[in-house]
Amino acid sequence: MPRPLIAIPGRLSPDAANVRGEAFASGQRYSRALVRAGAQPVVLPPIVDGVDVMVEALQRFDGLILHGGGDVDPRRYGEEPTAEALYGIIPDHDDVEFALLAAARALGMPVLAICRGMQVLNVACGGTLVQDIGDESHWHEMHPVELDRSSRVAVAIGTSRPDACHSVHHQSVKVIGDGLRVTGRADDGMIEAVELDAEAWVVGVQWHPEDTAAHDVEQQRLFDAFVAVAGSDRGR
Ligand code: MN
């Protein structure tokens, strides 16, 4: 059996080393976690002019990962940018990820949406974000997450309370998007996990499982479950 192919929309990365001219990039930890889970990750360069081609090519894949990064442009959810702490807003990244997410949903493709990815998922479903939490309580912090026992994420991880979730976010879900269900919260009430009830395996987590998955089996299991579903859905 060929390994499931997982699409990872990359980033514009003008200052990467060892390439001629501007580069595309993606974080190694996502791909390494996917390889451990038995997948073949493929990074897609975020070329807006070619987004139709990317959407068409997505049909050849078995799953889509939306990963961490800068903030979603607040105009995407009907707000003017007001928070001083907003950073890393890159319209090309929004354009490509919203298009690929819509295509994946139309295909019934499994999606794992991590951190910014969960925020993209929420906004794509018509939800909104808190532009800035206003403190550093979720910025480079390890915290537990209380999950609904029946949620896809709890079933994947094998516990309803993973105790070491690496949190690096200064924004959060404000209004939950249409069709999304909140499946996990931090002890302060912060929304940390969501999923689409009525569709394929579409799961968002606000923390970074890839940061600790190499040595934390619970976090790795999220990638394992995603890849297993992606593999079983092949030929859909
Ligand atoms: Mn958090």
PDB file of C-alpha atoms and ligand atoms in Angstrom:
ATOM      1  CA  MET A   1       0.000   0.000   0.000  1.00  0.00           C
ATOM      2  CA  PRO A   2       1.413   3.395  -0.912  1.00  0.00           C
ATOM      3  CA  ARG A   3       1.665   5.829   1.954  1.00  0.00           C
ATOM      4  CA  PRO A   4      -1.146   8.367   2.251  1.00  0.00           C
ATOM      5  CA  LEU A   5      -0.195  11.659   0.610  1.00  0.00           C
ATOM      6  CA  ILE A   6      -0.701  14.655   2.866  1.00  0.00           C
ATOM      7  CA  ALA A   7      -0.725  18.163   1.393  1.00  0.00           C
ATOM      8  CA  ILE A   8       0.930  20.906   3.423  1.00  0.00           C
ATOM      9  CA  PRO A   9       0.477  24.443   2.083  1.00  0.00           C
ATOM     10  CA  GLY A  10       3.859  26.086   2.639  1.00  0.00           C
ATOM     11  CA  ARG A  11       4.895  29.623   3.468  1.00  0.00           C
ATOM     12  CA  LEU A  12       6.527  32.446   1.602  1.00  0.00           C
ATOM     13  CA  SER A  13       9.957  32.594   3.213  1.00  0.00           C
ATOM     14  CA  PRO A  14      12.046  35.343   1.623  1.00  0.00           C
ATOM     15  CA  ASP A  15      15.109  34.913   3.828  1.00  0.00           C
ATOM     16  CA  ALA A  16      15.713  31.149   3.840  1.00  0.00           C
ATOM     17  CA  ALA A  17      19.324  30.081   3.359  1.00  0.00           C
ATOM     18  CA  ASN A  18      20.877  27.827   0.716  1.00  0.00           C
ATOM     19  CA  VAL A  19      18.476  28.662  -2.084  1.00  0.00           C
ATOM     20  CA  ARG A  20      18.875  31.134  -4.916  1.00  0.00           C
ATOM     21  CA  GLY A  21      16.383  33.942  -4.441  1.00  0.00           C
ATOM     22  CA  GLU A  22      13.294  33.894  -2.306  1.00  0.00           C
ATOM     23  CA  ALA A  23      12.215  30.562  -0.835  1.00  0.00           C
ATOM     24  CA  PHE A  24       9.130  28.596   0.106  1.00  0.00           C
ATOM     25  CA  ALA A  25       9.217  26.866   3.465  1.00  0.00           C
ATOM     26  CA  SER A  26       7.355  24.766   5.975  1.00  0.00           C
ATOM     27  CA  GLY A  27       8.117  23.718   9.529  1.00  0.00           C
ATOM     28  CA  GLN A  28       9.993  20.436   9.733  1.00  0.00           C
ATOM     29  CA  ARG A  29       8.134  19.176  12.799  1.00  0.00           C
ATOM     30  CA  TYR A  30       4.838  18.750  10.911  1.00  0.00           C
ATOM     31  CA  SER A  31       6.420  16.656   8.171  1.00  0.00           C
ATOM     32  CA  ARG A  32       8.465  14.602  10.626  1.00  0.00           C
ATOM     33  CA  ALA A  33       5.357  13.791  12.680  1.00  0.00           C
ATOM     34  CA  LEU A  34       3.537  12.764   9.481  1.00  0.00           C
ATOM     35  CA  VAL A  35       6.394  10.522   8.368  1.00  0.00           C
ATOM     36  CA  ARG A  36       6.393   8.807  11.782  1.00  0.00           C
ATOM     37  CA  ALA A  37       2.647   8.312  11.299  1.00  0.00           C
ATOM     38  CA  GLY A  38       3.231   6.526   7.993  1.00  0.00           C
ATOM     39  CA  ALA A  39       2.385   9.320   5.548  1.00  0.00           C
ATOM     40  CA  GLN A  40       4.255  11.020   2.756  1.00  0.00           C
ATOM     41  CA  PRO A  41       3.969  14.787   3.308  1.00  0.00           C
ATOM     42  CA  VAL A  42       4.151  17.054   0.269  1.00  0.00           C
ATOM     43  CA  VAL A  43       4.685  20.777   0.705  1.00  0.00           C
ATOM     44  CA  LEU A  44       2.749  22.887  -1.776  1.00  0.00           C
ATOM     45  CA  PRO A  45       4.263  26.266  -2.648  1.00  0.00           C
ATOM     46  CA  PRO A  46       1.703  28.999  -1.873  1.00  0.00           C
ATOM     47  CA  ILE A  47       1.534  30.573  -5.311  1.00  0.00           C
ATOM     48  CA  VAL A  48      -1.690  32.559  -5.484  1.00  0.00           C
ATOM     49  CA  ASP A  49      -1.568  32.802  -9.278  1.00  0.00           C
ATOM     50  CA  GLY A  50      -1.594  29.016  -9.370  1.00  0.00           C
ATOM     51  CA  VAL A  51      -4.221  28.375  -6.729  1.00  0.00           C
ATOM     52  CA  ASP A  52      -6.639  26.828  -9.231  1.00  0.00           C
ATOM     53  CA  VAL A  53      -3.956  24.335 -10.183  1.00  0.00           C
ATOM     54  CA  MET A  54      -3.337  23.555  -6.505  1.00  0.00           C
ATOM     55  CA  VAL A  55      -7.045  23.012  -5.911  1.00  0.00           C
ATOM     56  CA  GLU A  56      -7.186  20.636  -8.872  1.00  0.00           C
ATOM     57  CA  ALA A  57      -4.078  18.792  -7.693  1.00  0.00           C
ATOM     58  CA  LEU A  58      -5.588  18.300  -4.236  1.00  0.00           C
ATOM     59  CA  GLN A  59      -7.710  15.491  -5.696  1.00  0.00           C
ATOM     60  CA  ARG A  60      -4.571  13.360  -5.792  1.00  0.00           C
ATOM     61  CA  PHE A  61      -4.033  13.736  -2.061  1.00  0.00           C
ATOM     62  CA  ASP A  62      -5.488  11.850   0.881  1.00  0.00           C
ATOM     63  CA  GLY A  63      -5.407  14.576   3.510  1.00  0.00           C
ATOM     64  CA  LEU A  64      -4.697  18.251   4.129  1.00  0.00           C
ATOM     65  CA  ILE A  65      -2.785  19.859   6.979  1.00  0.00           C
ATOM     66  CA  LEU A  66      -3.221  23.529   7.791  1.00  0.00           C
ATOM     67  CA  HIS A  67      -0.396  24.450  10.098  1.00  0.00           C
ATOM     68  CA  GLY A  68       0.799  27.253  12.334  1.00  0.00           C
ATOM     69  CA  GLY A  69       1.850  30.704  11.228  1.00  0.00           C
ATOM     70  CA  GLY A  70       0.947  34.362  11.388  1.00  0.00           C
ATOM     71  CA  ASP A  71      -2.480  35.854  11.921  1.00  0.00           C
ATOM     72  CA  VAL A  72      -5.487  35.639   9.612  1.00  0.00           C
ATOM     73  CA  ASP A  73      -6.370  39.062   8.189  1.00  0.00           C
ATOM     74  CA  PRO A  74      -9.259  40.272  10.422  1.00  0.00           C
ATOM     75  CA  ARG A  75     -11.026  41.565   7.289  1.00  0.00           C
ATOM     76  CA  ARG A  76     -11.676  37.908   6.524  1.00  0.00           C
ATOM     77  CA  TYR A  77     -14.092  37.863   9.442  1.00  0.00           C
ATOM     78  CA  GLY A  78     -15.490  41.317   8.931  1.00  0.00           C
ATOM     79  CA  GLU A  79     -13.306  43.284  11.325  1.00  0.00           C
ATOM     80  CA  GLU A  80     -10.726  46.002  10.855  1.00  0.00           C
ATOM     81  CA  PRO A  81      -7.312  45.123  12.270  1.00  0.00           C
ATOM     82  CA  THR A  82      -7.241  46.841  15.674  1.00  0.00           C
ATOM     83  CA  ALA A  83      -4.917  44.856  17.937  1.00  0.00           C
ATOM     84  CA  GLU A  84      -1.319  46.109  18.051  1.00  0.00           C
ATOM     85  CA  ALA A  85      -0.174  42.545  18.615  1.00  0.00           C
ATOM     86  CA  LEU A  86      -1.370  41.363  15.195  1.00  0.00           C
ATOM     87  CA  TYR A  87       1.558  39.898  13.274  1.00  0.00           C
ATOM     88  CA  GLY A  88       2.462  37.981  10.158  1.00  0.00           C
ATOM     89  CA  ILE A  89      -0.658  38.786   8.134  1.00  0.00           C
ATOM     90  CA  ILE A  90       0.146  37.581   4.602  1.00  0.00           C
ATOM     91  CA  PRO A  91      -2.832  37.673   2.209  1.00  0.00           C
ATOM     92  CA  ASP A  92      -1.262  35.058  -0.079  1.00  0.00           C
ATOM     93  CA  HIS A  93      -1.231  32.534   2.777  1.00  0.00           C
ATOM     94  CA  ASP A  94      -4.881  33.273   3.570  1.00  0.00           C
ATOM     95  CA  ASP A  95      -5.891  33.012  -0.099  1.00  0.00           C
ATOM     96  CA  VAL A  96      -4.192  29.673  -0.641  1.00  0.00           C
ATOM     97  CA  GLU A  97      -5.297  28.070   2.626  1.00  0.00           C
ATOM     98  CA  PHE A  98      -8.927  29.172   2.357  1.00  0.00           C
ATOM     99  CA  ALA A  99      -9.062  27.834  -1.212  1.00  0.00           C
ATOM    100  CA  LEU A 100      -7.461  24.501  -0.314  1.00  0.00           C
ATOM    101  CA  LEU A 101      -9.661  24.070   2.746  1.00  0.00           C
ATOM    102  CA  ALA A 102     -12.796  24.681   0.677  1.00  0.00           C
ATOM    103  CA  ALA A 103     -11.579  22.158  -1.878  1.00  0.00           C
ATOM    104  CA  ALA A 104     -10.772  19.572   0.780  1.00  0.00           C
ATOM    105  CA  ARG A 105     -14.231  19.958   2.311  1.00  0.00           C
ATOM    106  CA  ALA A 106     -15.840  19.567  -1.103  1.00  0.00           C
ATOM    107  CA  LEU A 107     -13.839  16.375  -1.609  1.00  0.00           C
ATOM    108  CA  GLY A 108     -14.724  15.006   1.836  1.00  0.00           C
ATOM    109  CA  MET A 109     -11.009  14.901   2.601  1.00  0.00           C
ATOM    110  CA  PRO A 110      -9.653  14.576   6.160  1.00  0.00           C
ATOM    111  CA  VAL A 111      -8.160  17.837   7.481  1.00  0.00           C
ATOM    112  CA  LEU A 112      -5.943  18.434  10.483  1.00  0.00           C
ATOM    113  CA  ALA A 113      -5.874  22.159  11.283  1.00  0.00           C
ATOM    114  CA  ILE A 114      -3.234  23.228  13.792  1.00  0.00           C
ATOM    115  CA  CYS A 115      -3.057  26.583  15.617  1.00  0.00           C
ATOM    116  CA  ARG A 116      -3.396  29.193  12.847  1.00  0.00           C
ATOM    117  CA  GLY A 117      -4.926  26.328  10.869  1.00  0.00           C
ATOM    118  CA  MET A 118      -7.735  25.976  13.406  1.00  0.00           C
ATOM    119  CA  GLN A 119      -8.284  29.733  13.160  1.00  0.00           C
ATOM    120  CA  VAL A 120      -8.425  29.486   9.351  1.00  0.00           C
ATOM    121  CA  LEU A 121     -10.953  26.663   9.719  1.00  0.00           C
ATOM    122  CA  ASN A 122     -13.104  28.703  12.084  1.00  0.00           C
ATOM    123  CA  VAL A 123     -13.066  31.815   9.909  1.00  0.00           C
ATOM    124  CA  ALA A 124     -13.750  29.750   6.778  1.00  0.00           C
ATOM    125  CA  CYS A 125     -16.874  28.444   8.524  1.00  0.00           C
ATOM    126  CA  GLY A 126     -18.036  31.989   9.241  1.00  0.00           C
ATOM    127  CA  GLY A 127     -16.614  32.327  12.748  1.00  0.00           C
ATOM    128  CA  THR A 128     -14.530  35.126  14.213  1.00  0.00           C
ATOM    129  CA  LEU A 129     -11.360  35.465  16.280  1.00  0.00           C
ATOM    130  CA  VAL A 130     -10.245  37.420  19.304  1.00  0.00           C
ATOM    131  CA  GLN A 131      -7.563  39.553  17.640  1.00  0.00           C
ATOM    132  CA  ASP A 132      -5.409  39.459  20.759  1.00  0.00           C
ATOM    133  CA  ILE A 133      -5.992  37.596  24.014  1.00  0.00           C
ATOM    134  CA  GLY A 134      -4.281  40.438  25.841  1.00  0.00           C
ATOM    135  CA  ASP A 135      -1.917  38.415  28.005  1.00  0.00           C
ATOM    136  CA  GLU A 136       0.729  35.737  27.608  1.00  0.00           C
ATOM    137  CA  SER A 137      -1.152  32.912  29.293  1.00  0.00           C
ATOM    138  CA  HIS A 138      -1.119  30.823  26.094  1.00  0.00           C
ATOM    139  CA  TRP A 139       2.186  32.037  24.657  1.00  0.00           C
ATOM    140  CA  HIS A 140       4.836  29.302  24.883  1.00  0.00           C
ATOM    141  CA  GLU A 141       3.027  27.557  27.716  1.00  0.00           C
ATOM    142  CA  MET A 142       2.305  23.898  28.391  1.00  0.00           C
ATOM    143  CA  HIS A 143      -1.236  23.355  29.589  1.00  0.00           C
ATOM    144  CA  PRO A 144      -3.805  20.555  29.817  1.00  0.00           C
ATOM    145  CA  VAL A 145      -6.849  20.478  27.554  1.00  0.00           C
ATOM    146  CA  GLU A 146     -10.187  19.021  28.623  1.00  0.00           C
ATOM    147  CA  LEU A 147     -11.682  17.189  25.642  1.00  0.00           C
ATOM    148  CA  ASP A 148     -15.161  15.845  24.988  1.00  0.00           C
ATOM    149  CA  ARG A 149     -14.808  12.096  25.418  1.00  0.00           C
ATOM    150  CA  SER A 150     -16.637  11.338  22.195  1.00  0.00           C
ATOM    151  CA  SER A 151     -14.687  13.831  20.082  1.00  0.00           C
ATOM    152  CA  ARG A 152     -12.456  12.710  17.247  1.00  0.00           C
ATOM    153  CA  VAL A 153      -9.481  14.352  18.911  1.00  0.00           C
ATOM    154  CA  ALA A 154     -10.028  12.525  22.229  1.00  0.00           C
ATOM    155  CA  VAL A 155     -10.494   9.194  20.464  1.00  0.00           C
ATOM    156  CA  ALA A 156      -7.322   9.879  18.459  1.00  0.00           C
ATOM    157  CA  ILE A 157      -5.188  10.866  21.428  1.00  0.00           C
ATOM    158  CA  GLY A 158      -6.583   8.141  23.669  1.00  0.00           C
ATOM    159  CA  THR A 159      -7.446  10.402  26.596  1.00  0.00           C
ATOM    160  CA  SER A 160      -9.964  13.138  27.329  1.00  0.00           C
ATOM    161  CA  ARG A 161      -7.349  15.209  29.153  1.00  0.00           C
ATOM    162  CA  PRO A 162      -3.938  15.432  27.490  1.00  0.00           C
ATOM    163  CA  ASP A 163      -1.919  17.175  30.188  1.00  0.00           C
ATOM    164  CA  ALA A 164       0.928  18.657  28.167  1.00  0.00           C
ATOM    165  CA  CYS A 165      -0.328  20.622  25.177  1.00  0.00           C
ATOM    166  CA  HIS A 166       2.197  23.140  23.893  1.00  0.00           C
ATOM    167  CA  SER A 167       0.375  26.398  23.430  1.00  0.00           C
ATOM    168  CA  VAL A 168       1.751  29.256  21.320  1.00  0.00           C
ATOM    169  CA  HIS A 169      -1.141  31.507  20.380  1.00  0.00           C
ATOM    170  CA  HIS A 170      -2.084  35.107  21.115  1.00  0.00           C
ATOM    171  CA  GLN A 171      -5.482  34.826  19.408  1.00  0.00           C
ATOM    172  CA  SER A 172      -8.446  32.575  20.031  1.00  0.00           C
ATOM    173  CA  VAL A 173     -11.807  31.573  18.636  1.00  0.00           C
ATOM    174  CA  LYS A 174     -14.463  34.173  19.474  1.00  0.00           C
ATOM    175  CA  VAL A 175     -17.636  33.211  17.589  1.00  0.00           C
ATOM    176  CA  ILE A 176     -17.591  29.557  16.563  1.00  0.00           C
ATOM    177  CA  GLY A 177     -18.124  28.896  12.858  1.00  0.00           C
ATOM    178  CA  ASP A 178     -21.163  27.200  11.312  1.00  0.00           C
ATOM    179  CA  GLY A 179     -21.121  23.433  11.691  1.00  0.00           C
ATOM    180  CA  LEU A 180     -18.141  23.474  14.042  1.00  0.00           C
ATOM    181  CA  ARG A 181     -18.374  21.979  17.503  1.00  0.00           C
ATOM    182  CA  VAL A 182     -16.132  22.986  20.389  1.00  0.00           C
ATOM    183  CA  THR A 183     -14.533  19.742  21.576  1.00  0.00           C
ATOM    184  CA  GLY A 184     -11.820  20.987  23.915  1.00  0.00           C
ATOM    185  CA  ARG A 185     -11.057  23.805  26.312  1.00  0.00           C
ATOM    186  CA  ALA A 186      -8.170  24.832  28.530  1.00  0.00           C
ATOM    187  CA  ASP A 187      -8.923  25.185  32.222  1.00  0.00           C
ATOM    188  CA  ASP A 188      -9.423  28.946  31.765  1.00  0.00           C
ATOM    189  CA  GLY A 189     -12.178  28.267  29.216  1.00  0.00           C
ATOM    190  CA  MET A 190     -10.094  28.977  26.122  1.00  0.00           C
ATOM    191  CA  ILE A 191     -11.320  27.029  23.092  1.00  0.00           C
ATOM    192  CA  GLU A 192      -8.540  24.591  22.208  1.00  0.00           C
ATOM    193  CA  ALA A 193     -10.184  22.032  19.905  1.00  0.00           C
ATOM    194  CA  VAL A 194     -12.993  22.027  17.340  1.00  0.00           C
ATOM    195  CA  GLU A 195     -14.334  19.636  14.764  1.00  0.00           C
ATOM    196  CA  LEU A 196     -16.852  19.555  11.953  1.00  0.00           C
ATOM    197  CA  ASP A 197     -19.626  17.229  12.971  1.00  0.00           C
ATOM    198  CA  ALA A 198     -21.303  16.471   9.704  1.00  0.00           C
ATOM    199  CA  GLU A 199     -18.365  15.851   7.417  1.00  0.00           C
ATOM    200  CA  ALA A 200     -15.205  13.859   6.997  1.00  0.00           C
ATOM    201  CA  TRP A 201     -12.585  13.848   9.748  1.00  0.00           C
ATOM    202  CA  VAL A 202     -11.980  17.595  10.072  1.00  0.00           C
ATOM    203  CA  VAL A 203     -10.270  18.435  13.359  1.00  0.00           C
ATOM    204  CA  GLY A 204      -8.743  21.669  14.623  1.00  0.00           C
ATOM    205  CA  VAL A 205      -6.461  22.060  17.621  1.00  0.00           C
ATOM    206  CA  GLN A 206      -5.237  25.375  18.971  1.00  0.00           C
ATOM    207  CA  TRP A 207      -2.057  23.906  20.446  1.00  0.00           C
ATOM    208  CA  HIS A 208       0.980  22.463  18.657  1.00  0.00           C
ATOM    209  CA  PRO A 209       1.021  18.645  18.825  1.00  0.00           C
ATOM    210  CA  GLU A 210       3.966  18.560  16.416  1.00  0.00           C
ATOM    211  CA  ASP A 211       6.181  20.351  18.951  1.00  0.00           C
ATOM    212  CA  THR A 212       6.203  17.412  21.349  1.00  0.00           C
ATOM    213  CA  ALA A 213       5.031  14.460  19.244  1.00  0.00           C
ATOM    214  CA  ALA A 214       8.540  13.042  18.880  1.00  0.00           C
ATOM    215  CA  HIS A 215       8.610  12.150  22.575  1.00  0.00           C
ATOM    216  CA  ASP A 216       4.941  12.375  23.665  1.00  0.00           C
ATOM    217  CA  VAL A 217       2.956   9.421  22.358  1.00  0.00           C
ATOM    218  CA  GLU A 218      -0.387  11.118  23.050  1.00  0.00           C
ATOM    219  CA  GLN A 219       0.483  14.030  20.770  1.00  0.00           C
ATOM    220  CA  GLN A 220       1.875  11.712  18.078  1.00  0.00           C
ATOM    221  CA  ARG A 221      -1.370   9.729  18.116  1.00  0.00           C
ATOM    222  CA  LEU A 222      -3.211  12.743  16.680  1.00  0.00           C
ATOM    223  CA  PHE A 223      -1.057  12.497  13.557  1.00  0.00           C
ATOM    224  CA  ASP A 224      -1.354   8.693  13.576  1.00  0.00           C
ATOM    225  CA  ALA A 225      -5.162   8.890  13.624  1.00  0.00           C
ATOM    226  CA  PHE A 226      -5.276  11.557  10.922  1.00  0.00           C
ATOM    227  CA  VAL A 227      -3.020   9.527   8.631  1.00  0.00           C
ATOM    228  CA  ALA A 228      -4.971   6.332   9.303  1.00  0.00           C
ATOM    229  CA  VAL A 229      -8.216   8.037   8.300  1.00  0.00           C
ATOM    230  CA  ALA A 230      -6.544   9.578   5.258  1.00  0.00           C
ATOM    231  CA  GLY A 231      -5.322   6.138   4.181  1.00  0.00           C
ATOM    232  CA  SER A 232      -8.681   4.475   4.722  1.00  0.00           C
ATOM    233  CA  ASP A 233     -10.481   7.196   2.777  1.00  0.00           C
ATOM    234  CA  ARG A 234      -8.408   6.653  -0.331  1.00  0.00           C
ATOM    235  CA  GLY A 235     -10.607   5.975  -3.328  1.00  0.00           C
ATOM    236  CA  ARG A 236     -13.504   7.920  -1.851  1.00  0.00           C
TER     237      ARG A 236
HETATM  238 MN    MN B   1      -3.726  27.383  24.555  1.00  0.00          MN
END
